[in-house]
Coordinates of C-alpha atoms in Angstrom, one line a residue:
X26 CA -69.2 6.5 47.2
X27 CA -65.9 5.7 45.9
X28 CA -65.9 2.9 42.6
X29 CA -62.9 0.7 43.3
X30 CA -61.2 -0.1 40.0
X31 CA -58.9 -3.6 40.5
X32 CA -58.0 -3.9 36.9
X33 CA -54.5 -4.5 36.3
X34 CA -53.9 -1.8 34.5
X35 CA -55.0 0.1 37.3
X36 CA -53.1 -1.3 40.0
X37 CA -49.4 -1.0 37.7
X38 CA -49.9 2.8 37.1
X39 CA -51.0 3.2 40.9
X40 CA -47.6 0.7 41.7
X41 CA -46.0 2.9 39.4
X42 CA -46.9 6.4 41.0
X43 CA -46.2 4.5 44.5
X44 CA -42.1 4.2 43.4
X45 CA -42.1 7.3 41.4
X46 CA -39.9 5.4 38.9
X47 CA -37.8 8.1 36.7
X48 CA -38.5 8.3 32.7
X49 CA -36.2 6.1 31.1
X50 CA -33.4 8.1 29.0
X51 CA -34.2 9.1 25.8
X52 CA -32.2 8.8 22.5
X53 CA -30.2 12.1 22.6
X54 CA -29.4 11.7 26.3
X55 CA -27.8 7.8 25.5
X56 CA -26.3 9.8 22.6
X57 CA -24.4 12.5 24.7
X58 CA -23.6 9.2 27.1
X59 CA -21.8 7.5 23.7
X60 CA -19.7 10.9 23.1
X61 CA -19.1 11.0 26.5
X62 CA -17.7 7.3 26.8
X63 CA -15.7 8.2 23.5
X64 CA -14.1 11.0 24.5
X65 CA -13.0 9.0 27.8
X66 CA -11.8 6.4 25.2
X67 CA -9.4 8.7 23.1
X68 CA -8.3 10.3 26.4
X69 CA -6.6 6.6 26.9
X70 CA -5.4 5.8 30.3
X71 CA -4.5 9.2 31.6
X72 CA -1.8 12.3 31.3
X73 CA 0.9 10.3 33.8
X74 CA 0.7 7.1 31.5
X75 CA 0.9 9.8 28.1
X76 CA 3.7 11.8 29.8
X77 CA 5.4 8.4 30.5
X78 CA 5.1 7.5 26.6
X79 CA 6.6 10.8 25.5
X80 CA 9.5 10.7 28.5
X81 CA 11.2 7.4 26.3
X82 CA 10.7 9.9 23.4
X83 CA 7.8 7.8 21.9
X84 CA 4.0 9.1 20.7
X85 CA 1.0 7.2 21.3
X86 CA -0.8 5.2 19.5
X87 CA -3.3 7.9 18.4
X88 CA -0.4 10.0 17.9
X89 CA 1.2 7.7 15.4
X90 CA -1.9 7.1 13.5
X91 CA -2.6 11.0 13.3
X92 CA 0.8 11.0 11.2
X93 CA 0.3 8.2 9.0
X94 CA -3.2 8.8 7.9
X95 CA -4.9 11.9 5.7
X96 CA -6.4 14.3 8.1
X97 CA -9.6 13.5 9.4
X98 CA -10.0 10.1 7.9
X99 CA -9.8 7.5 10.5
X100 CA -12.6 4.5 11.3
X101 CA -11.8 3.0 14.0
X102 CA -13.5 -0.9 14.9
X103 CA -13.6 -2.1 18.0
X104 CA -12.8 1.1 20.2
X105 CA -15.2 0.0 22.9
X106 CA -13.9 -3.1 23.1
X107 CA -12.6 -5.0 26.3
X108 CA -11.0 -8.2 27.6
X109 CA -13.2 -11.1 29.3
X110 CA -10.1 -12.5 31.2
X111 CA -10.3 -13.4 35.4
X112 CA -7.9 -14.0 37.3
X113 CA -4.6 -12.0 38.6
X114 CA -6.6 -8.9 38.6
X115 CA -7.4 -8.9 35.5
X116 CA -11.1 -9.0 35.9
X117 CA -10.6 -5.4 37.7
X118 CA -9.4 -4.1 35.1
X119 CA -11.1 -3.3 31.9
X120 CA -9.5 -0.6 29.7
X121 CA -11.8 -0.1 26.2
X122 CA -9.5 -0.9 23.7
X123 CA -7.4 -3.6 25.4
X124 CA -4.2 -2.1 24.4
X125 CA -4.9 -2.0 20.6
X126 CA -6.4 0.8 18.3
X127 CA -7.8 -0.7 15.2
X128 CA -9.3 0.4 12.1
X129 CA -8.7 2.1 8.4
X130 CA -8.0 5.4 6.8
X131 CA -6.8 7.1 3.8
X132 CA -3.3 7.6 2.9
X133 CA -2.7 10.1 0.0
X134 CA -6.4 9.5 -1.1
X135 CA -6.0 5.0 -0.6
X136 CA -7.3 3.1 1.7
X137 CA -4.6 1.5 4.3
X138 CA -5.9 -0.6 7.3
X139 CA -4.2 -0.4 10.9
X140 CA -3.5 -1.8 14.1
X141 CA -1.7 0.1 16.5
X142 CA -0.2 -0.9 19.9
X143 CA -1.4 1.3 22.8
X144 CA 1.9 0.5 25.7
X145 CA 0.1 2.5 28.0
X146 CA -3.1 0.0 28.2
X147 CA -1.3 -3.5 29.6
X148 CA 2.6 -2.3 28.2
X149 CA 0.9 -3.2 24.7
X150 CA 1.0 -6.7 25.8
X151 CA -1.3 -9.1 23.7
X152 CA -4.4 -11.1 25.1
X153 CA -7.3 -12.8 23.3
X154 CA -9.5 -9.8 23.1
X155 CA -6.3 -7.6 21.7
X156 CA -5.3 -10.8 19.3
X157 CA -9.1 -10.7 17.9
X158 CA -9.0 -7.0 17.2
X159 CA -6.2 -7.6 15.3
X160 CA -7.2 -10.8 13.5
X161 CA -10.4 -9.0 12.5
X162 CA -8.8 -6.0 10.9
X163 CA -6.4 -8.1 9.0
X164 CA -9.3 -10.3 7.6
X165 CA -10.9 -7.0 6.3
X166 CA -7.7 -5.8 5.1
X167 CA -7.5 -8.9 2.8
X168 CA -11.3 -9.3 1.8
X169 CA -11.4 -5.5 0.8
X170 CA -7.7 -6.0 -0.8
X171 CA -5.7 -3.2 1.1
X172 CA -2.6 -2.7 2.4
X173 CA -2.1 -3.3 6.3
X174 CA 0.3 -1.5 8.5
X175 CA 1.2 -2.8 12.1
X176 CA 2.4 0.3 13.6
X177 CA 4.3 -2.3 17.2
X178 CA 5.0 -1.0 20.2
X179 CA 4.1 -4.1 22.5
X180 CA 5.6 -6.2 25.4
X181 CA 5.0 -9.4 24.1
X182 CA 2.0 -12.1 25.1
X183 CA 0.0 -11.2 28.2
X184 CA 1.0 -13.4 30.9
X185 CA -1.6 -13.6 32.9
X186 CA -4.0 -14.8 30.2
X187 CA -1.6 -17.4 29.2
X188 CA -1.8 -20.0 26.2
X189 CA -5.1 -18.2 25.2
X190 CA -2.0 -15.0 24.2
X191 CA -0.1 -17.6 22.5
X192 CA -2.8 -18.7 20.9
X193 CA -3.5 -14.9 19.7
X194 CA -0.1 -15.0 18.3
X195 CA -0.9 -17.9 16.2
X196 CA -4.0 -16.6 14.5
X197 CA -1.7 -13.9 13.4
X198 CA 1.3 -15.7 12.0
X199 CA -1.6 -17.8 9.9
X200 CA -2.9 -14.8 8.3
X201 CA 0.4 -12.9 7.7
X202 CA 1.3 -16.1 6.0
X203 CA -2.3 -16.1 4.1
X204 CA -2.0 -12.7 3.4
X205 CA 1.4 -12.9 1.9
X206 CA 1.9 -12.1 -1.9
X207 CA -2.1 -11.1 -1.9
X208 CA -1.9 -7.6 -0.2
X209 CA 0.8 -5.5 1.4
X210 CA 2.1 -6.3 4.8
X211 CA 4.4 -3.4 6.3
X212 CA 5.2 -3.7 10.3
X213 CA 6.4 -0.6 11.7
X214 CA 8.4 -1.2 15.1
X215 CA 8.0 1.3 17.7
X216 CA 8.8 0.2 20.6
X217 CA 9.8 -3.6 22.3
X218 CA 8.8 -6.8 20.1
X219 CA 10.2 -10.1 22.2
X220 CA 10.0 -14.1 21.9
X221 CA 7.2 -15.0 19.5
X222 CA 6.1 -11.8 18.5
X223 CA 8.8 -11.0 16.3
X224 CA 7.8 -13.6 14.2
X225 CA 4.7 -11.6 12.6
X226 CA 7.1 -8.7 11.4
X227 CA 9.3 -11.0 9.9
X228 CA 6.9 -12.4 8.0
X229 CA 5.7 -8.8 6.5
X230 CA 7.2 -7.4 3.2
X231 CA 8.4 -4.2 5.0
X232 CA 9.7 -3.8 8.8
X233 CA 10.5 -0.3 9.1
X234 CA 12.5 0.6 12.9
X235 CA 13.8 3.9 14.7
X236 CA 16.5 4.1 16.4
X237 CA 16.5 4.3 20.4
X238 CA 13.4 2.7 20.9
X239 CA 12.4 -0.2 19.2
X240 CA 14.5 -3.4 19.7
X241 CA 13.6 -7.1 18.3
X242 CA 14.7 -10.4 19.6
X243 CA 13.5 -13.7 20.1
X244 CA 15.5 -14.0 23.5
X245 CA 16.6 -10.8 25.4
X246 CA 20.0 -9.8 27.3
X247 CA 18.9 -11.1 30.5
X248 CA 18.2 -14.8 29.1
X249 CA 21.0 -13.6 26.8
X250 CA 23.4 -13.4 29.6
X251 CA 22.2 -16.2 31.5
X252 CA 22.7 -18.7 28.8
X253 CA 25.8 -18.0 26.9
X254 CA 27.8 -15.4 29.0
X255 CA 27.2 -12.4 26.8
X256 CA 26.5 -9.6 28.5
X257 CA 24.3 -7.0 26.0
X258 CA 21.9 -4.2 25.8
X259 CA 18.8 -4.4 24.3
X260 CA 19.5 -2.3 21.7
X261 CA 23.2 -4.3 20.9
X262 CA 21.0 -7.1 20.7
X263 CA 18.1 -6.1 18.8
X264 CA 18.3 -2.5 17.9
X265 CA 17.1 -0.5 14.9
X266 CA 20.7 -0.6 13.6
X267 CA 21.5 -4.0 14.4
X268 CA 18.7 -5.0 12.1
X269 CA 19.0 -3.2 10.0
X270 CA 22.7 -3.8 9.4
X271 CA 23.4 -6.8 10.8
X272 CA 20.4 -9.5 10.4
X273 CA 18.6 -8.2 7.7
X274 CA 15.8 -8.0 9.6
X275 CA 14.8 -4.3 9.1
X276 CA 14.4 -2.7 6.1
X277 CA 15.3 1.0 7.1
X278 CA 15.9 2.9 10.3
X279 CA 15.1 6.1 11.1
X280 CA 16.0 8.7 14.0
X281 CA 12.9 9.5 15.0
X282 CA 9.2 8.4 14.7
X283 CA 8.1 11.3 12.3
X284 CA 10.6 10.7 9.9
X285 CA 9.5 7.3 9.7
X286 CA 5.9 7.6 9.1
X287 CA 6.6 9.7 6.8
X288 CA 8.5 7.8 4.8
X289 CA 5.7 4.8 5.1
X290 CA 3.3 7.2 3.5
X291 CA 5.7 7.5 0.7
X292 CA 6.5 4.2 0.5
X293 CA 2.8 2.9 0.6
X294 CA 2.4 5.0 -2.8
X295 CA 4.8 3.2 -4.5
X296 CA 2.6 0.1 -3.7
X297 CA -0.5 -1.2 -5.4
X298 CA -3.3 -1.5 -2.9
X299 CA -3.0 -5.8 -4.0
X300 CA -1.7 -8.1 -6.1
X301 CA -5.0 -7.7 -8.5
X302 CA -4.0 -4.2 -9.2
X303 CA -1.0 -2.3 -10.7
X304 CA 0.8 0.3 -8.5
X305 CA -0.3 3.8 -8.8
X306 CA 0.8 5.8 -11.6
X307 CA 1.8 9.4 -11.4
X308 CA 2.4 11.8 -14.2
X309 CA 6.0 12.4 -15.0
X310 CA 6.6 15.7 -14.7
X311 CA 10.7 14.9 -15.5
X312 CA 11.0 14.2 -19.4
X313 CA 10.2 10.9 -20.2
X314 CA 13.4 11.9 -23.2
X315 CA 15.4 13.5 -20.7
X316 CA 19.1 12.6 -21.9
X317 CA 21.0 11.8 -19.2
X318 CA 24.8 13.0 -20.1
X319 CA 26.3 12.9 -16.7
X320 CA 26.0 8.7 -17.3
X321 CA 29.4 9.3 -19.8
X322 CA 31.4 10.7 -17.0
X323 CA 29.5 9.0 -13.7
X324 CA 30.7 5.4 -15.1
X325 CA 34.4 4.9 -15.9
X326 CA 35.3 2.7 -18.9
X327 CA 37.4 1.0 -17.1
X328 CA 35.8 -2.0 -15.4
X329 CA 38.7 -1.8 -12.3
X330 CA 37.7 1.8 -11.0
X331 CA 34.7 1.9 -8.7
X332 CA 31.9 4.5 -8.2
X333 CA 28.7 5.1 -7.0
X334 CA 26.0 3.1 -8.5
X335 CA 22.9 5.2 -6.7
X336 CA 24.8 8.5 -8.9
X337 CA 23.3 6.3 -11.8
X338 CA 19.9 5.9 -10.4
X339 CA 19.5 9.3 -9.7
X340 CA 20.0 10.3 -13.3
X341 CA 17.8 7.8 -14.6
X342 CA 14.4 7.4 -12.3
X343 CA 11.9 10.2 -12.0
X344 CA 13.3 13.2 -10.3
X345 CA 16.4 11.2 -9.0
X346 CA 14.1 10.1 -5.9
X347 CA 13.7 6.3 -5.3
X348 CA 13.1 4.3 -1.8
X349 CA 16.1 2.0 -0.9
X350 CA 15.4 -1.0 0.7
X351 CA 18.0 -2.5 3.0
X352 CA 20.1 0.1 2.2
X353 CA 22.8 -0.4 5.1
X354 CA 22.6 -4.2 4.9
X355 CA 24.1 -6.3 1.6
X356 CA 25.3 -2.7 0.2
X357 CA 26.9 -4.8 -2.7
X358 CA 23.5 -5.0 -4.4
X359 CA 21.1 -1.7 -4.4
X360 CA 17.2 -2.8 -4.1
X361 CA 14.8 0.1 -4.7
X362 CA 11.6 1.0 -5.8
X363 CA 11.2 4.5 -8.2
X364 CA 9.3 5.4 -10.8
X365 CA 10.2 5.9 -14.6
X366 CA 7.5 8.1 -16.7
X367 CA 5.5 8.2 -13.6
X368 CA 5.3 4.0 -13.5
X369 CA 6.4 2.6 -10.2
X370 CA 9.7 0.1 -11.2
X371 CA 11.5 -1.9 -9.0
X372 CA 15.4 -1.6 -9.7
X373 CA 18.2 -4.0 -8.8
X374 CA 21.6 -3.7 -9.5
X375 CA 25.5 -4.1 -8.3
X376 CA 27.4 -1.5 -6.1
X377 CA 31.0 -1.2 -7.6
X378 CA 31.6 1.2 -4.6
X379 CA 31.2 -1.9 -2.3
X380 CA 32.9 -5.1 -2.6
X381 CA 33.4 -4.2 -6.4
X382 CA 30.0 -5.5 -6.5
X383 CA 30.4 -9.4 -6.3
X384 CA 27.2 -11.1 -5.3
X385 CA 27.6 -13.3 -2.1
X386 CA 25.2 -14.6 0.2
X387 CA 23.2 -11.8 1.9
X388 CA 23.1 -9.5 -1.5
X389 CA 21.7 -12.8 -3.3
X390 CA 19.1 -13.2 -0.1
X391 CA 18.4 -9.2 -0.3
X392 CA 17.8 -9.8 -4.0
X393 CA 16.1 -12.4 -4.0
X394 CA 13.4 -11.7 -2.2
X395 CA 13.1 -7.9 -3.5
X396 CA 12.9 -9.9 -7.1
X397 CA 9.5 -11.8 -5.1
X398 CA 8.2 -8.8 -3.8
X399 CA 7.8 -7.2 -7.3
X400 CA 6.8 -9.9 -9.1
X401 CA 4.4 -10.6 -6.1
X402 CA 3.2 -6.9 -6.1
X403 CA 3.4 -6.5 -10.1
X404 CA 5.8 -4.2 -10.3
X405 CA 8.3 -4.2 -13.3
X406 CA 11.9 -4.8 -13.1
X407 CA 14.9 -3.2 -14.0
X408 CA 18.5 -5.1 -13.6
X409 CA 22.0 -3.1 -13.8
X410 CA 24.8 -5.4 -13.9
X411 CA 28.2 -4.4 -13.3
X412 CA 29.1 -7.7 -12.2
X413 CA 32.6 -9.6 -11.5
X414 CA 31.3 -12.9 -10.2
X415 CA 30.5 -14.2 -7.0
X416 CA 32.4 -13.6 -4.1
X417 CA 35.3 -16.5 -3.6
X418 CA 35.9 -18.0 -0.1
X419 CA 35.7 -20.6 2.6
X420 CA 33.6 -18.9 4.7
X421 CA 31.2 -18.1 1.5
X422 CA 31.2 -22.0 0.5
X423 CA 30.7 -23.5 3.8
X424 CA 27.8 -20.6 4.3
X425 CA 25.9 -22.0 1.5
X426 CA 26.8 -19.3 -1.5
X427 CA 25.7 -22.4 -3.8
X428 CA 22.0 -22.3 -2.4
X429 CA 21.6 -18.4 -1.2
X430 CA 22.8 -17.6 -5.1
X431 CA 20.1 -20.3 -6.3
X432 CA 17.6 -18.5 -4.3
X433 CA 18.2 -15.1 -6.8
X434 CA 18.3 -17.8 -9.6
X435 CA 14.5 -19.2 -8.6
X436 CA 13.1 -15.4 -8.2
X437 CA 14.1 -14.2 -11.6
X438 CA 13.2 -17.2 -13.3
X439 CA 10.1 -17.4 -11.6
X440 CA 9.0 -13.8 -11.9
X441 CA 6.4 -12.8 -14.4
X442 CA 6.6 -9.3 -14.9
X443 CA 8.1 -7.1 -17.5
X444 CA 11.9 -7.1 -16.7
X445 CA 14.6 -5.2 -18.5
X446 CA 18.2 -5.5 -18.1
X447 CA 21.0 -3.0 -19.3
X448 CA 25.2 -4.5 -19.0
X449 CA 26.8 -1.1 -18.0
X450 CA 30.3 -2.7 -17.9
X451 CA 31.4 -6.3 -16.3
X452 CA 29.3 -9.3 -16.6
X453 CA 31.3 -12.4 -15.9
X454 CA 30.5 -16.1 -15.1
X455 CA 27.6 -17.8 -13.5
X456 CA 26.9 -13.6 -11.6
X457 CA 26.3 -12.7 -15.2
X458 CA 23.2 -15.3 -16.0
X459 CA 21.8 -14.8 -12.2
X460 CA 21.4 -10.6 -13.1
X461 CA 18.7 -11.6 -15.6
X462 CA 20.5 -12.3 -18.5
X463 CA 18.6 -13.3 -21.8
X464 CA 18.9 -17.4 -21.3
X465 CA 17.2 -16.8 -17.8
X466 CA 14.3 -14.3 -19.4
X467 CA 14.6 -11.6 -19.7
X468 CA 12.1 -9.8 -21.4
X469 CA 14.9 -7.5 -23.0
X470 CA 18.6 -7.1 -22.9
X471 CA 20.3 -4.2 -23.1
X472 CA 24.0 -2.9 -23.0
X473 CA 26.5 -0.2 -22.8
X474 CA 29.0 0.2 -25.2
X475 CA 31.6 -0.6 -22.3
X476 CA 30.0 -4.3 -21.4
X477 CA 32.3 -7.0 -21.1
X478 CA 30.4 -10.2 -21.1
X479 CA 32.3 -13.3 -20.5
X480 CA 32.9 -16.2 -18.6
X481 CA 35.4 -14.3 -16.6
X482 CA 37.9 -11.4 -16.8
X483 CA 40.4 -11.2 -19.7
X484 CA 43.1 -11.6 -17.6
X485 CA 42.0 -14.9 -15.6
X486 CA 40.9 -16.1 -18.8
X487 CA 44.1 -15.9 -20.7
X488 CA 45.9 -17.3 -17.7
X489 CA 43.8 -20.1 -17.9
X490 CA 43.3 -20.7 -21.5
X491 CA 47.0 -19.7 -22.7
X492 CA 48.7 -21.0 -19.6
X493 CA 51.5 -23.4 -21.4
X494 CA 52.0 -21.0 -24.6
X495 CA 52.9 -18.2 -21.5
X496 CA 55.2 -20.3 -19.5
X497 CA 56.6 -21.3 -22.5
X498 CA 57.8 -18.1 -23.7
X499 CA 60.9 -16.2 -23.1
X500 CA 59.0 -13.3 -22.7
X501 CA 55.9 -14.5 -20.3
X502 CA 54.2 -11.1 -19.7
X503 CA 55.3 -9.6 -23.0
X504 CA 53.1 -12.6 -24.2
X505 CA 50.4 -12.4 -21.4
X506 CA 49.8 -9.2 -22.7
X507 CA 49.5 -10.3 -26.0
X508 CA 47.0 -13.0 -25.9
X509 CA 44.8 -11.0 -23.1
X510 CA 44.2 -8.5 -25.5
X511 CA 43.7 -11.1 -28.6
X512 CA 40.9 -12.7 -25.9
X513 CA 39.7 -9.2 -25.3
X514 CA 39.3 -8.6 -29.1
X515 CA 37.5 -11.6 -30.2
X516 CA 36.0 -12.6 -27.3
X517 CA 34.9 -9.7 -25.1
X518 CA 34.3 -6.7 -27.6
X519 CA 31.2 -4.5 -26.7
X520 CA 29.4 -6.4 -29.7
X521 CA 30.2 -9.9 -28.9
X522 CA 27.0 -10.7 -27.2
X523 CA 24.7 -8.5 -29.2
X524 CA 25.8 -10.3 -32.4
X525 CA 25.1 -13.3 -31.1
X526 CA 21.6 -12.5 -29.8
X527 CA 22.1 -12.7 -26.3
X528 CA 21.8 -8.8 -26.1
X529 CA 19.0 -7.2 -27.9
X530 CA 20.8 -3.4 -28.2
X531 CA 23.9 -1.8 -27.3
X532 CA 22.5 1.7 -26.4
X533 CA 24.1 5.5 -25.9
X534 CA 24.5 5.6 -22.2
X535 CA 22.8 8.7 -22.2
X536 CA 19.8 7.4 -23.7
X537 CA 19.2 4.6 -20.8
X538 CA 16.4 6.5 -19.2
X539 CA 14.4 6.7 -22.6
X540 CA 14.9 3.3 -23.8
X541 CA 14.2 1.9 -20.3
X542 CA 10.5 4.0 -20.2
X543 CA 10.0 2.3 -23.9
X544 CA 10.6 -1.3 -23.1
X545 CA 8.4 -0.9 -20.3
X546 CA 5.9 0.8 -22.1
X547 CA 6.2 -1.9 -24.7
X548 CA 5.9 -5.0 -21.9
X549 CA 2.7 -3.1 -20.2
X550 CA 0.8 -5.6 -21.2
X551 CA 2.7 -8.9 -20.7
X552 CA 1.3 -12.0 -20.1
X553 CA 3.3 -15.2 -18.7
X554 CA 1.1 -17.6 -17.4
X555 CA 3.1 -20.3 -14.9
X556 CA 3.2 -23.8 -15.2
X557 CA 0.0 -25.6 -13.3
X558 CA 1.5 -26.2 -9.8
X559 CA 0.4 -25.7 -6.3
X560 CA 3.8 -23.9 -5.6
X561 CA 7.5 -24.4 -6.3
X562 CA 10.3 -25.8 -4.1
X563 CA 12.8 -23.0 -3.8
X564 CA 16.1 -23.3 -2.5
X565 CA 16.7 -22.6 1.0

């Protein structure tokens, strides 16, 4: 006789056998699932979508990151990640990622965050689940205090997730704004960047382009075209060059991606990591007393001739290298950052070769905010003036020369780092006080023995000054010539300024590099606190 056991127990196991239900998968088989679901992520969208990447003679997103980032040390966040939109499609397709690759790495040993567009997933266009990735490794950028890099290559807002995109765009422009000044910000553009989107770049401290293939504009040719007339490409209208020539709005262009990156990993070690920190020393392996003789022949006396002020930074900064910043746009004024005994310096200073070096409008912009970005980043700076004024015009008056020039004005005044400033030859009228001069703070003045300091040049001057006793005279330029070098003599002699206090040194010009690695050395350990104020008004 069979005992009948109705227990519950009983009955579930003898359900159980009934359905034959499989074991459940254990932890090493959901683990070989999770490498298998990774490897399908870093595969990206396929070969025909890659091959279609490298046929416009662009990398991927992985690609790009591969470059920038030590070997071996990349984290991504969010890699699984995918949209929640309906509608058009959309819900039908679901790509991990959603267009973005986020995360952080090491750069030469330092921690750098990224976000890279992926234009195979969605053309790199932006929805809410691509704008959060991006939000969120920003945020961490700026609570762990490390530089961010934007490595664009995107077609703009996704459409078919509407305002929600815009709103992604938004979230964006707040932090770069909150970010600004606090950690470094470079955007490197890779590809398109249209309407709104190019706002986020220009609101970074670097934008970085290459030629061929990245373009920025607010509207492009078609709308272009349609509005005014003007029929353009996209790269005539928003082009690497154009930028970076033109606007302003690039810092540098390259020729090809590799190039590029690589010059963002030097770059990014001229940076510090925030604005708590000072930028990465190195030790000098160039003589910190290095002489540098070729100065007496590089620089003529004579204030007319021109030559190339970038000869002179290559004699003085650390093994003649230094990064140029908006090298091809404003070349009147040279912004760059080197080092001098290993210390990272930011360098400013007049281009006789162009324009004689007169400041006008852009160079005082370019200045200006290269002046902010050191002071922001504390990085020391180093002013050489060679200076004839500001350049005279309609077109520069009715531009706004007054308020551009008072913009250069506001950033030396307000900076608080250690700055030095060495008077190679001309220094005239109000260009003279906006190079850092003494009376605007300089922390020390220095000067060639061939500096002319005045209000203006000798010759102007004496027309101006001795203007009746010259047309007075039987002899007028017999007499001109008399009294411009009488003005010359008492009023423009190398020592003029120096005895007055308004220069601290006149120096050997071979001895520039060494005194400038002194006074910095000195000013290490500045401290000039600002006024209490939630911020200043600057001219705009």
């Amino acid at each position: 006789m069979t005992i009948m056991d109705d227990s519950p127990a009983a009955l579930l196991l003898e359900h159980e056998a009934e359905l034959d239900l499989a074991t459940p998968p254990g932890t090493a088989e959901r683990a070989a699932e999770l490498a298998e679901l990774r490897a399908e992520v870093l595969r990206g969208p396929g070969e025909r979508a890659t091959e279609a990447q490298h046929a416009k003679g662009k990398l991927t997103a992985r690609e790009r990151i591969d470059l920038l980032f030590d070997p071996g040390t990349f984290t991504e966040v969010e890699g699984l990640r995918r949209h929640r939109a309906t509608g058009f499609g959309l819900e039908h397709k679901r790509p991990h990622t959603d267009g973005v690759v986020t995360g952080w790495g090491l750069v030469d040993g330092r921690q750098v965050f990224v976000y890279a567009h992926d234009f195979r997933i969605f053309g790199g266009a932006l929805g809410e689940a691509h704008a959060q990735k991006i939000q969120k490794i920003m945020d961490m950028a700026a609570a762990t205090g490390c530089p961010i890099v934007g490595l664009c290559d995107g077609a703009g807002a996704r459409i078919q997730e509407g305002v929600t995109a815009l709103a992604g765009y938004g979230g964006i422009f707040s932090r770069n704004v909150r970010n600004s000044g606090v950690i470094p910000q470079i955007s490197v553009m890779l590809g398109p960047c249209a309407g709104g989107a190019a706002y986020s770049p220009a609101l970074t401290d670097f934008v970085l382009m290459v030629r061929g293939t990245s373009q920025m504009f607010i509207t492009g040719p078609d709308v272009v075209q349609a509005v005014t007339g003007e029929a353009i490409t996209q790269n005539g209208l928003g082009g690497a060059d154009v930028h970076a020539s033109v606007s302003g709005a690039a810092h540098a262009a390259y020729d090809d991606e590799e190039s590029c990156l690589l010059d963002l990993r030097y770059l990014l070690s001229l940076l510090p990591a925030n604005n708590r920190e000072l930028p990465p020393a190195e030790p000098a392996a160039d003589p910190v007393d290095r002489r540098c003789d070729a100065l007496l022949q590089l620089v003529p006396a004579d204030p007319g001739r021109a030559y190339d002020m970038r000869a002179v930074l290559r004699e003085i900064c650390d093994d003649g290298e230094f990064f140029e910043v908006h090298e091809n746009w404003a070349g009147n004024v040279i912004c760059a950052l080197t080092r001098l005994g290993g210390q990272v310096t930011g360098i400013v200073a007049n281009q006789p070769a162009v324009l004689a070096g007169v400041l006008d409008i852009h160079a005082s912009e370019k200045a200006a905010r290269f002046v902010q970005l050191c002071d922001a980043f504390n990085i020391p700076l180093v002013t050489l003036v060679d200076v004839p004024g500001f350049l005279p015009g309609v077109d520069q008056e009715h531009g706004g020369v007054i308020r551009h020039g008072a913009k250069l004005l506001y950033a030396y005044c307000n900076a608080t780092v250690p700055r030095v400033s060495v008077v190679l030859r001309k220094a005239y009228g109000g260009a003279y006080i906006v190079m850092d001069s003494r009376s605007i703070g300089t922390d020390l003045a220095l000067a060639w023995p061939t500096n002319e300091i005045a209000v203006m040049g000798a010759e102007g001057a004496a027309n101006v000054v001795f203007r009746r006793q010259i047309a007075a005279s039987d002899e007028p330029e017999v007499t001109r010539e008399r009294l411009v070098k009488q003005y010359k003599d008492e009023l423009m002699h190398p020592y003029y300024a120096a005895e007055r206090g308004l220069v601290d040194d006149v120096i050997d010009p071979a001895d520039t590099r060494s005194r400038l690695i002194g006074a910095l050395a000195m000013l290490r350990t500045k401290a000039a606190p600002l006024p209490s104020r939630k911020h200043g008004n600057q001219p705009q």
